[in-house]
PDB file of C-alpha atoms in Angstrom:
ATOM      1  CA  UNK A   6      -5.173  -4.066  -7.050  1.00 50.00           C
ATOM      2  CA  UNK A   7      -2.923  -2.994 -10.038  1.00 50.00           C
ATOM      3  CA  UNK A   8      -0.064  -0.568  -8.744  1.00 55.00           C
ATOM      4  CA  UNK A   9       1.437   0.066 -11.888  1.00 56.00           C
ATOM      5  CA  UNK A  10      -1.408   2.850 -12.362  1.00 62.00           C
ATOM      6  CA  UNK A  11      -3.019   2.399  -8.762  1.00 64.00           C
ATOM      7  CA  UNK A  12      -6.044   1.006  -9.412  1.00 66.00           C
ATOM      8  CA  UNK A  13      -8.142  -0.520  -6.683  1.00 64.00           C
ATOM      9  CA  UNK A  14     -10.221  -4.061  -7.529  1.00 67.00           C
ATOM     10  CA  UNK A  15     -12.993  -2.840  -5.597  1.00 66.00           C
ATOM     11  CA  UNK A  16     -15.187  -0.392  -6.755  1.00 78.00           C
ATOM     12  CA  UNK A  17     -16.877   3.241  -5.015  1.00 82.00           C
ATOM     13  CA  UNK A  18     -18.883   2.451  -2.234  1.00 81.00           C
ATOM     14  CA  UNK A  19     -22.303   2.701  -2.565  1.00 90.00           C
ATOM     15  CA  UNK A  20     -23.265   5.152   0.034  1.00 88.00           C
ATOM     16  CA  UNK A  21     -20.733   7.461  -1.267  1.00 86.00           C
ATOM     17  CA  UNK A  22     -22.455   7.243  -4.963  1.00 92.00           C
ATOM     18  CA  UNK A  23     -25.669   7.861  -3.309  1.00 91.00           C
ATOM     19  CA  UNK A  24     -24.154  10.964  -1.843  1.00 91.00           C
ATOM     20  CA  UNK A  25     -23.219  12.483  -5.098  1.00 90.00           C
ATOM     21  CA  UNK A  26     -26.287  11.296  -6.570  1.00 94.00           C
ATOM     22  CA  UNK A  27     -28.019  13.403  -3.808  1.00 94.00           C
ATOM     23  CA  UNK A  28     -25.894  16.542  -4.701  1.00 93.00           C
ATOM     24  CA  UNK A  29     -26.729  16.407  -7.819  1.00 95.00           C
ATOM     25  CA  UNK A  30     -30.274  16.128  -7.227  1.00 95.00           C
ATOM     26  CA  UNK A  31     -30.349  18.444  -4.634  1.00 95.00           C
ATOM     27  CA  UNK A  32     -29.040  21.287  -7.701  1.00 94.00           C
ATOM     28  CA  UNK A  33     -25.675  21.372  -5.134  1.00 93.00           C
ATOM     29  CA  UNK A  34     -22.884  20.465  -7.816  1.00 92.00           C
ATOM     30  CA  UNK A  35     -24.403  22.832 -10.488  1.00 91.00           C
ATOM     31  CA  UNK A  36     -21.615  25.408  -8.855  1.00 91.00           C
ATOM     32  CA  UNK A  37     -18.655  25.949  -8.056  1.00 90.00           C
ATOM     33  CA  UNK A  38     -16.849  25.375  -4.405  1.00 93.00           C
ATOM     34  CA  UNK A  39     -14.280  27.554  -2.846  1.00 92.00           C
ATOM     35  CA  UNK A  40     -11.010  26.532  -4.592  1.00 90.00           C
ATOM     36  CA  UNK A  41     -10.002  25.036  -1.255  1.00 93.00           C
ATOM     37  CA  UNK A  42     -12.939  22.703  -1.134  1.00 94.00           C
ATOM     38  CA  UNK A  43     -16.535  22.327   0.225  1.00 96.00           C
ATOM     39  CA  UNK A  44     -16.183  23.301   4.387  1.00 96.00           C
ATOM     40  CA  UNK A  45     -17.482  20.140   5.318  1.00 96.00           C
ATOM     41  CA  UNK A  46     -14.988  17.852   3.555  1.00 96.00           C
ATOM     42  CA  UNK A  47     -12.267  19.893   4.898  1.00 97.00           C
ATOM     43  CA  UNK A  48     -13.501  19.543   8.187  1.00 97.00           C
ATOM     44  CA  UNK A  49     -14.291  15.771   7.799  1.00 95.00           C
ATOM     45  CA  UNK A  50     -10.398  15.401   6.233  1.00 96.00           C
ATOM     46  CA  UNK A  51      -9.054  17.580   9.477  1.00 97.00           C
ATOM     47  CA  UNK A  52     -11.001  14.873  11.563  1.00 97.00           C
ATOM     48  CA  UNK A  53     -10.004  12.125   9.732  1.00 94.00           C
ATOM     49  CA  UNK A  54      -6.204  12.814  10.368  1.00 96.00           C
ATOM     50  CA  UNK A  55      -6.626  13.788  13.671  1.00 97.00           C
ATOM     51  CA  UNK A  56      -8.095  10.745  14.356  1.00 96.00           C
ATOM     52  CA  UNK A  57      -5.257   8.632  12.316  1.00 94.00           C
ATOM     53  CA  UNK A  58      -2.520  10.728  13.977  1.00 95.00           C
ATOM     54  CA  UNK A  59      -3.593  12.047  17.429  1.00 95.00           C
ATOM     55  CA  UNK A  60      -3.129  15.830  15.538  1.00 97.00           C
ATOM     56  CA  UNK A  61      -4.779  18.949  16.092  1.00 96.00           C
ATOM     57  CA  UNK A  62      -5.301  20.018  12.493  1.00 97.00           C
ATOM     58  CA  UNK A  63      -8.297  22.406  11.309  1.00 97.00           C
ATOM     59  CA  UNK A  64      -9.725  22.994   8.155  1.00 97.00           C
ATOM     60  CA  UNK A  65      -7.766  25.506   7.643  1.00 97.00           C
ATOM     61  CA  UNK A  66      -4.829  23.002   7.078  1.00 98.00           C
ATOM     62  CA  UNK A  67      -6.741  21.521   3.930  1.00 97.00           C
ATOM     63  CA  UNK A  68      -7.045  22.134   0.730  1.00 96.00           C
ATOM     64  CA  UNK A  69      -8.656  19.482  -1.536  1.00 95.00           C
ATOM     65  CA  UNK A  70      -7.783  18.984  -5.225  1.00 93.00           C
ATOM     66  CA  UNK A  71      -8.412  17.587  -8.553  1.00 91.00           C
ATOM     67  CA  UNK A  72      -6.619  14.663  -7.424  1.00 90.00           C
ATOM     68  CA  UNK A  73      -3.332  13.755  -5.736  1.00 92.00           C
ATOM     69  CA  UNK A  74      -1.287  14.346  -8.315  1.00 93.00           C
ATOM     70  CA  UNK A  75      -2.877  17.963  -8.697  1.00 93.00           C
ATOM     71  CA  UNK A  76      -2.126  18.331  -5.371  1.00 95.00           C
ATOM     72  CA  UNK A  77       1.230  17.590  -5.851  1.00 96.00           C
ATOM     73  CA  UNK A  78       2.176  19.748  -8.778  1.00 96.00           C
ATOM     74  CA  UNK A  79       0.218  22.629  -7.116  1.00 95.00           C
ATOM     75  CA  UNK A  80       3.114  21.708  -4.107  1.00 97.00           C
ATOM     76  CA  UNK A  81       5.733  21.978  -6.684  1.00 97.00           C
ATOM     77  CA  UNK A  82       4.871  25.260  -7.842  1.00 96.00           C
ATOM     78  CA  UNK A  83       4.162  26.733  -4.360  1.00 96.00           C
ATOM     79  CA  UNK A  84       7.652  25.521  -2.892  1.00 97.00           C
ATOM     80  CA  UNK A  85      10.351  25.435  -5.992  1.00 98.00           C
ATOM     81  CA  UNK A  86      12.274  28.333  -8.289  1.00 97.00           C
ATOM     82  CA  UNK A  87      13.944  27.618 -10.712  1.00 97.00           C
ATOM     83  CA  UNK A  88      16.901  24.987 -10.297  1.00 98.00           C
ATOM     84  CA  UNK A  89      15.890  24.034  -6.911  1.00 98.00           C
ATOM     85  CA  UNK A  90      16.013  20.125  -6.350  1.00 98.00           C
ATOM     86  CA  UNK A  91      14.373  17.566  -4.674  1.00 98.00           C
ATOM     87  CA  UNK A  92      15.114  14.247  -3.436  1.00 98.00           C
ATOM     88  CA  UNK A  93      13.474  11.390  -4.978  1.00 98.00           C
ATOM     89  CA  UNK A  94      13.749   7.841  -3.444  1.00 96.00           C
ATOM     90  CA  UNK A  95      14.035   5.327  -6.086  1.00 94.00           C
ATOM     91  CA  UNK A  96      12.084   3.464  -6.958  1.00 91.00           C
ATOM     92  CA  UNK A  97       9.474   6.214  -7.603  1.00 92.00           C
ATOM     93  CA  UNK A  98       6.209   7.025  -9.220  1.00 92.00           C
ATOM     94  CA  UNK A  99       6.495   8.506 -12.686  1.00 91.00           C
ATOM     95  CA  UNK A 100       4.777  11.732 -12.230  1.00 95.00           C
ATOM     96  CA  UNK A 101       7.008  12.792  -9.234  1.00 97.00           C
ATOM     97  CA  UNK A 102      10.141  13.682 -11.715  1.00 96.00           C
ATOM     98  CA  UNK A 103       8.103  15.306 -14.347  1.00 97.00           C
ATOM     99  CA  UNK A 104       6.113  17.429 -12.077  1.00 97.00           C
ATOM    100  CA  UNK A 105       9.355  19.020 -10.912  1.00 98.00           C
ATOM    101  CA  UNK A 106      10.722  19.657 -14.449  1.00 98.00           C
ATOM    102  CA  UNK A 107       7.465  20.858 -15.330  1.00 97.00           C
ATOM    103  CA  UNK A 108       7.889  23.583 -12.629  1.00 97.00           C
ATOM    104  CA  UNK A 109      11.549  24.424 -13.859  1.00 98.00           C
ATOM    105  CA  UNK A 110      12.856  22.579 -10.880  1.00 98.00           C
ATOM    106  CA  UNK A 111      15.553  19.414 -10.608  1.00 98.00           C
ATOM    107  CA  UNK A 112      14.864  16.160  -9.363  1.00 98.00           C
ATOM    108  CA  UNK A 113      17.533  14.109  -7.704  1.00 98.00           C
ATOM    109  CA  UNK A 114      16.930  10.374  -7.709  1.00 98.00           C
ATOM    110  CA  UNK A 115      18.499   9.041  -4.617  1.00 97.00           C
ATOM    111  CA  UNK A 116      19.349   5.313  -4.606  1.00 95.00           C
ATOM    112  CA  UNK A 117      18.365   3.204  -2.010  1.00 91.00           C
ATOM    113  CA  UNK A 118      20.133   0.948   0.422  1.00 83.00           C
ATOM    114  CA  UNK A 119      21.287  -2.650  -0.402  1.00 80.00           C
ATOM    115  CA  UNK A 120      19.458  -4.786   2.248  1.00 83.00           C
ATOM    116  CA  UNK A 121      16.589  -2.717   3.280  1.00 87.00           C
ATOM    117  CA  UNK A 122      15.684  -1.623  -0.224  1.00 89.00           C
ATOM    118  CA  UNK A 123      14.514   1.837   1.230  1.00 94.00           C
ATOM    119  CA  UNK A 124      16.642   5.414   1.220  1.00 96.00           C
ATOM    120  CA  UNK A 125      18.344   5.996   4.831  1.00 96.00           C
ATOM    121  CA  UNK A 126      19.756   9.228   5.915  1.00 97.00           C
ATOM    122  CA  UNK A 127      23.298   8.472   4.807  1.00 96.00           C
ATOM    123  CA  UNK A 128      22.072   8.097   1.164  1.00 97.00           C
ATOM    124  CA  UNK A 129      19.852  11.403   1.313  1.00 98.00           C
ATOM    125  CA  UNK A 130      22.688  13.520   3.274  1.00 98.00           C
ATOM    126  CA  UNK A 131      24.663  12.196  -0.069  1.00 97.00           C
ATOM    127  CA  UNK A 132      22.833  13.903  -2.765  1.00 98.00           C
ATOM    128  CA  UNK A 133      22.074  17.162  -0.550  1.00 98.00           C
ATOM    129  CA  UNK A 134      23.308  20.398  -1.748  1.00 98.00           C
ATOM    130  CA  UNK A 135      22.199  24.029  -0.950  1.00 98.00           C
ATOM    131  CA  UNK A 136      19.445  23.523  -3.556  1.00 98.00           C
ATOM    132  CA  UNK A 137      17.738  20.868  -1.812  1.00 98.00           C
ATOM    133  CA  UNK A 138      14.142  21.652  -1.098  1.00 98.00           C
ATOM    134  CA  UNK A 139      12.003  18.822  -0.276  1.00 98.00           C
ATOM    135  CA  UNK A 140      12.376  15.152  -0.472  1.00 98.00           C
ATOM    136  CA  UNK A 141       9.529  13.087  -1.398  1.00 98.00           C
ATOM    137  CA  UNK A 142       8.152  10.158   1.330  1.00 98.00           C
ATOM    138  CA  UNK A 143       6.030   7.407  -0.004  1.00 96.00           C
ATOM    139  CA  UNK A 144       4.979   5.168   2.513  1.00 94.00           C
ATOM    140  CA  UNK A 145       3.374   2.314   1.252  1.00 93.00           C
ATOM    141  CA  UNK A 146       5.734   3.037  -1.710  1.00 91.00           C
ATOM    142  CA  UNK A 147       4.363   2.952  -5.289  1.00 89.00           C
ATOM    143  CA  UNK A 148       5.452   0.702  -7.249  1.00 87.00           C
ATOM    144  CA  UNK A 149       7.403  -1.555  -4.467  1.00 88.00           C
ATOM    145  CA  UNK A 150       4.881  -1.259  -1.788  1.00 89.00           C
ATOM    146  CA  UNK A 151       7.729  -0.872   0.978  1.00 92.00           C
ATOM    147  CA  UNK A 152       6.504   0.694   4.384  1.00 95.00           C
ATOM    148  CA  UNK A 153       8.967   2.798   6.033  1.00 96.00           C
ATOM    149  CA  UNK A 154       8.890   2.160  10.072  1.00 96.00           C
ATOM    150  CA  UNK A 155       8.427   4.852  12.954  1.00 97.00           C
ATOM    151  CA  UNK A 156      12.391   4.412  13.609  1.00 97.00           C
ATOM    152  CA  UNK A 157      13.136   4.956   9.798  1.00 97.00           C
ATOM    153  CA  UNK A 158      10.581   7.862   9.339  1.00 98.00           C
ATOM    154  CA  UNK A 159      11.712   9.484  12.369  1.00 98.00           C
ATOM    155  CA  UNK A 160      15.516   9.563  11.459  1.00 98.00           C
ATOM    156  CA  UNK A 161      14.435  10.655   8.003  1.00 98.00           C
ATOM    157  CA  UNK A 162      12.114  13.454   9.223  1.00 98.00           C
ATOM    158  CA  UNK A 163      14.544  14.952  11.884  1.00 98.00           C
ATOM    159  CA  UNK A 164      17.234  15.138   9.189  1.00 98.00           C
ATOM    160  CA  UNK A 165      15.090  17.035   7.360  1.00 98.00           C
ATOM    161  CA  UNK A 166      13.813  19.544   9.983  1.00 98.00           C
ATOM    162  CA  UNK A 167      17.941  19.929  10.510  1.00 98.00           C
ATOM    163  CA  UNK A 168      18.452  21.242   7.247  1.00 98.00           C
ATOM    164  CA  UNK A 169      14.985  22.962   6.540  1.00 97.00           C
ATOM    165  CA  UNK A 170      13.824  20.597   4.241  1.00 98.00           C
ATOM    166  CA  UNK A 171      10.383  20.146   3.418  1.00 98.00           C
ATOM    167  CA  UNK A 172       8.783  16.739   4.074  1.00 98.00           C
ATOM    168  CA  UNK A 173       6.290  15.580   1.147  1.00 98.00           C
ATOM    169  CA  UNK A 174       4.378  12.750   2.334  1.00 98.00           C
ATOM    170  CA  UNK A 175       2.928  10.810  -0.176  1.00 96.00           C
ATOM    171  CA  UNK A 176       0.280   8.795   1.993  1.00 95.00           C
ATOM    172  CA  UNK A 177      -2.190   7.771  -0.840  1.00 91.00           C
ATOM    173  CA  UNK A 178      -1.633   4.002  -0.084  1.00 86.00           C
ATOM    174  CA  UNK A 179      -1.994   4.555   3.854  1.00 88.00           C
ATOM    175  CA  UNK A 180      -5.026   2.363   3.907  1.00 84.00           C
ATOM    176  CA  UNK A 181      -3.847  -0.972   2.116  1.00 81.00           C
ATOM    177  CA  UNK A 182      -1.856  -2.327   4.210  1.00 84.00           C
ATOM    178  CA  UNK A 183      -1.663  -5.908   4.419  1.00 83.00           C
ATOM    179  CA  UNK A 184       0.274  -8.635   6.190  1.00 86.00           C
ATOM    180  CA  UNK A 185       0.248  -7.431   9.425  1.00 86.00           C
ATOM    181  CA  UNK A 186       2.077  -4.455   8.105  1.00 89.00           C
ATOM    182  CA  UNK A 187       1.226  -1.000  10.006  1.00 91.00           C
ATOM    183  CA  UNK A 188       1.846   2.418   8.318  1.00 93.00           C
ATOM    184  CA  UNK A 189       2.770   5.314  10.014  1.00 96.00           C
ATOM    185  CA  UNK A 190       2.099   8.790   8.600  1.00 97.00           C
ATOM    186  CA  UNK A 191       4.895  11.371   9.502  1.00 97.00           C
ATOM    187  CA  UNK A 192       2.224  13.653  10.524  1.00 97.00           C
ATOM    188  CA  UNK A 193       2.079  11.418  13.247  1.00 96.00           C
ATOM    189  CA  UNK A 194       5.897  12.421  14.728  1.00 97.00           C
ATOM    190  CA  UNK A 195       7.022  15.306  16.506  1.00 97.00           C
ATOM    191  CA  UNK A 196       6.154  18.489  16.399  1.00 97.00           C
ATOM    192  CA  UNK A 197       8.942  20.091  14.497  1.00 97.00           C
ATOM    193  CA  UNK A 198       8.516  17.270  11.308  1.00 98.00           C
ATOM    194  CA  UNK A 199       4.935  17.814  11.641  1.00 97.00           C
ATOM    195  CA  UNK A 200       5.333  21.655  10.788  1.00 97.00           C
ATOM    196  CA  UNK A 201       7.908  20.133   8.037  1.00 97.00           C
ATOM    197  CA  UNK A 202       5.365  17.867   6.268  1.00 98.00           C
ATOM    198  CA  UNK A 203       3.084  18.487   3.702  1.00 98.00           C
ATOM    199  CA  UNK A 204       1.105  15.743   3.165  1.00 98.00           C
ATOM    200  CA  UNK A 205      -1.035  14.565   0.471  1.00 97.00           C
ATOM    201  CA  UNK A 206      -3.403  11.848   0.573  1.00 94.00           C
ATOM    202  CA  UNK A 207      -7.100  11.176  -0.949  1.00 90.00           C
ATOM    203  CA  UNK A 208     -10.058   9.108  -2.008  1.00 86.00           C
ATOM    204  CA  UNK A 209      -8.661   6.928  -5.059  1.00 74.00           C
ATOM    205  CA  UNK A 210      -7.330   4.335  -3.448  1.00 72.00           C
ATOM    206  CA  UNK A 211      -8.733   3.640  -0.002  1.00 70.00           C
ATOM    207  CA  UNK A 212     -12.579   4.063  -2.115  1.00 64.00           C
ATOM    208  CA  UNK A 213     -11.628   3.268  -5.381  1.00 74.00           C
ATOM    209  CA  UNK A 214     -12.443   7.003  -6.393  1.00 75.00           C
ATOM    210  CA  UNK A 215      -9.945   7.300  -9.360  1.00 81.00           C
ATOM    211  CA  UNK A 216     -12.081   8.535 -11.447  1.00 80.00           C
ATOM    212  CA  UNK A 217     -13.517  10.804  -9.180  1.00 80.00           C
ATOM    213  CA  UNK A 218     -10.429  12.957  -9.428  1.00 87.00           C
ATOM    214  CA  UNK A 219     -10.330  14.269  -5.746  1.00 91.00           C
ATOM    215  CA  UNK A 220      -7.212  14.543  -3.308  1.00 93.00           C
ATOM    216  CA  UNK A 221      -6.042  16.804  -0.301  1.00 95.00           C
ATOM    217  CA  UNK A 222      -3.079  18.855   0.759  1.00 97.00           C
ATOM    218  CA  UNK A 223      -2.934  19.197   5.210  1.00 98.00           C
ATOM    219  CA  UNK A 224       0.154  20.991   6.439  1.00 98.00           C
ATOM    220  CA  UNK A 225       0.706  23.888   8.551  1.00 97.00           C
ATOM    221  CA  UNK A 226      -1.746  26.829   7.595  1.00 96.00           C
ATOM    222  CA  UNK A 227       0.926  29.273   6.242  1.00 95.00           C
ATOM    223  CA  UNK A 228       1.492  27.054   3.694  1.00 96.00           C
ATOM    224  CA  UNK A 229      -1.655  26.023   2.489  1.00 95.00           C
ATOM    225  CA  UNK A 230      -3.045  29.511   2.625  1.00 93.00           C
ATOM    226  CA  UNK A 231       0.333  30.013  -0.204  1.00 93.00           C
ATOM    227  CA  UNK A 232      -0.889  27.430  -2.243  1.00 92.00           C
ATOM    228  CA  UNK A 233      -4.267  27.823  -2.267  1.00 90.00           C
ATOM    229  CA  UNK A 234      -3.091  31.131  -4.394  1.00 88.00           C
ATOM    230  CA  UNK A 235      -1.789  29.131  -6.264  1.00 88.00           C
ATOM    231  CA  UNK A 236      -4.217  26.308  -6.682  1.00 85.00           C
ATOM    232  CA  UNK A 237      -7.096  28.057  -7.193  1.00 86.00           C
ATOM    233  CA  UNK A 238      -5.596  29.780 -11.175  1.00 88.00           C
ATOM    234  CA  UNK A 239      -4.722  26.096 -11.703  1.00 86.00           C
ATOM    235  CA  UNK A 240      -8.238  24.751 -11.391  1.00 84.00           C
ATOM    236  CA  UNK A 241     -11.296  26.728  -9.960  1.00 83.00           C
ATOM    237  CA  UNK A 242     -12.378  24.205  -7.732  1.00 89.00           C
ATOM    238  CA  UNK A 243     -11.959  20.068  -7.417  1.00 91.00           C
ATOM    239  CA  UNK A 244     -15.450  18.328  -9.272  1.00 91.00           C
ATOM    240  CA  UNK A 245     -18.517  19.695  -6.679  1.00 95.00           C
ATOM    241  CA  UNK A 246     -20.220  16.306  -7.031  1.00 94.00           C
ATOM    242  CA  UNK A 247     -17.446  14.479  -5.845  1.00 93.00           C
ATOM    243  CA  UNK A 248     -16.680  16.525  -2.827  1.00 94.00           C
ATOM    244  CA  UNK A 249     -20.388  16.140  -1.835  1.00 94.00           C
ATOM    245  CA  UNK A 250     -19.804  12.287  -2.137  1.00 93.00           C
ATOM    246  CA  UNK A 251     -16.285  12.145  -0.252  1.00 93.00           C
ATOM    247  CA  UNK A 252     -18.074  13.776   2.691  1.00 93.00           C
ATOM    248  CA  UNK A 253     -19.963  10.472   3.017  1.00 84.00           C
ATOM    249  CA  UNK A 254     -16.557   8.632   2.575  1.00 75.00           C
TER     250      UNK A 254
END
């Protein structure tokens, strides 16, 4: 796999090809989808975490996008104003600073500790101020590939609920994990972080989908009913096609 621009060395399964395929076929991708995504795939996605995380989630949780990183800047402009900040563990993925600029909001790089190579409470609580919004959790990391632990999520995620914080969990690498390593997702934590998290995951990496251009917001409905407002004057609708194929995923 090449992390530098997450690329898989495996390519689309074929079943979920055939799937597409079928859709288009079948005259199903000649239209467009509601902007929050094809039922079905939101239902399958609700499933899928619930399964991952012992949750409760519904399809009304979900929204699917063109992508994870449109589902990220449709986060930015559903949760920031104008000179609000958010906390960005370093190393980071490019698109994470730029996506908050791009929204008129201020990204705050936040160094990491010495011997574990990862950001801690004491180094977030640091670079807080009454601007903070939302910090940004990726777990694997892109480009290091750290995991964060329960313990370190936890601590982390009730810090956040403290100071009303929003958690964005980047989980788009949840599924290679190697070593012996295990991820855990933050959705998986207590009730209160849950309600904090808004996580973001997809199809590029775990089925080499990049070019498929399809990702998903779950958090609590409230919010995804206020970006789906949003979302859906960004882009209509994530590519039909592929959302008939991810179903099949």
């Amino acid at each position: 796999s090449n992390l530098s621009i997450g690329e898989p060395d495996f390519n689309t399964p074929r079943h979920v090809k055939d799937a597409a395929v079928a859709a288009i076929n079948e005259g199903k991708s000649d239209f467009y989808t509601p902007a929050t995504g094809i039922l079905e795939l939101r239902e399958a996605i609700a499933k899928f975490i619930n399964d991952d995380c012992n949750t409760e989630f519904s399809k009304e949780n979900v929204a699917v996008a063109a992508g994870g990183k449109m589902a990220l800047f449709a986060i930015a402009q559903t949760i920031l104003d104008p000179g609000d900040e958010v906390l960005i563990p370093l190393p980071y993925w490019v698109s994470y600073g730029e996506q908050v600029k791009l929204v008129g909001g201020v990204p705050k790089f936040v160094k990491a500790n010495n011997e574990t190579h990862k950001v801690t409470v004491k180094e977030l609580e640091e670079m807080r101020t009454e601007k903070t919004v939302a910090v940004i959790v990726n777990s694997p990391q892109n480009p290091s590939g750290l995991i964060y632990t329960k313990e370190e999520l936890e601590a982390i995620g009730n810090w956040a609920v403290e100071h009303d914080i929003y958690l964005v969990a980047d989980d788009m690498y949840s599924k290679l994990v190697y070593n012996g390593n295990k991820f855990v997702s933050l959705m998986e934590l207590s009730p209160s972080i849950r309600q904090n998290t808004i996580l973001v995951n997809g199809f590029s990496k775990a089925y080499a989908m990049t070019g498929w251009r399809l990702g998903y917001v779950l958090a609590n409905k409230t919010f995804t009913a206020a970006m789906n407002k949003i979302h859906q004057y960004i882009i209509m609708s994530a590519p039909t096609a592929a959302q008939y194929g991810a179903i099949d995923a």
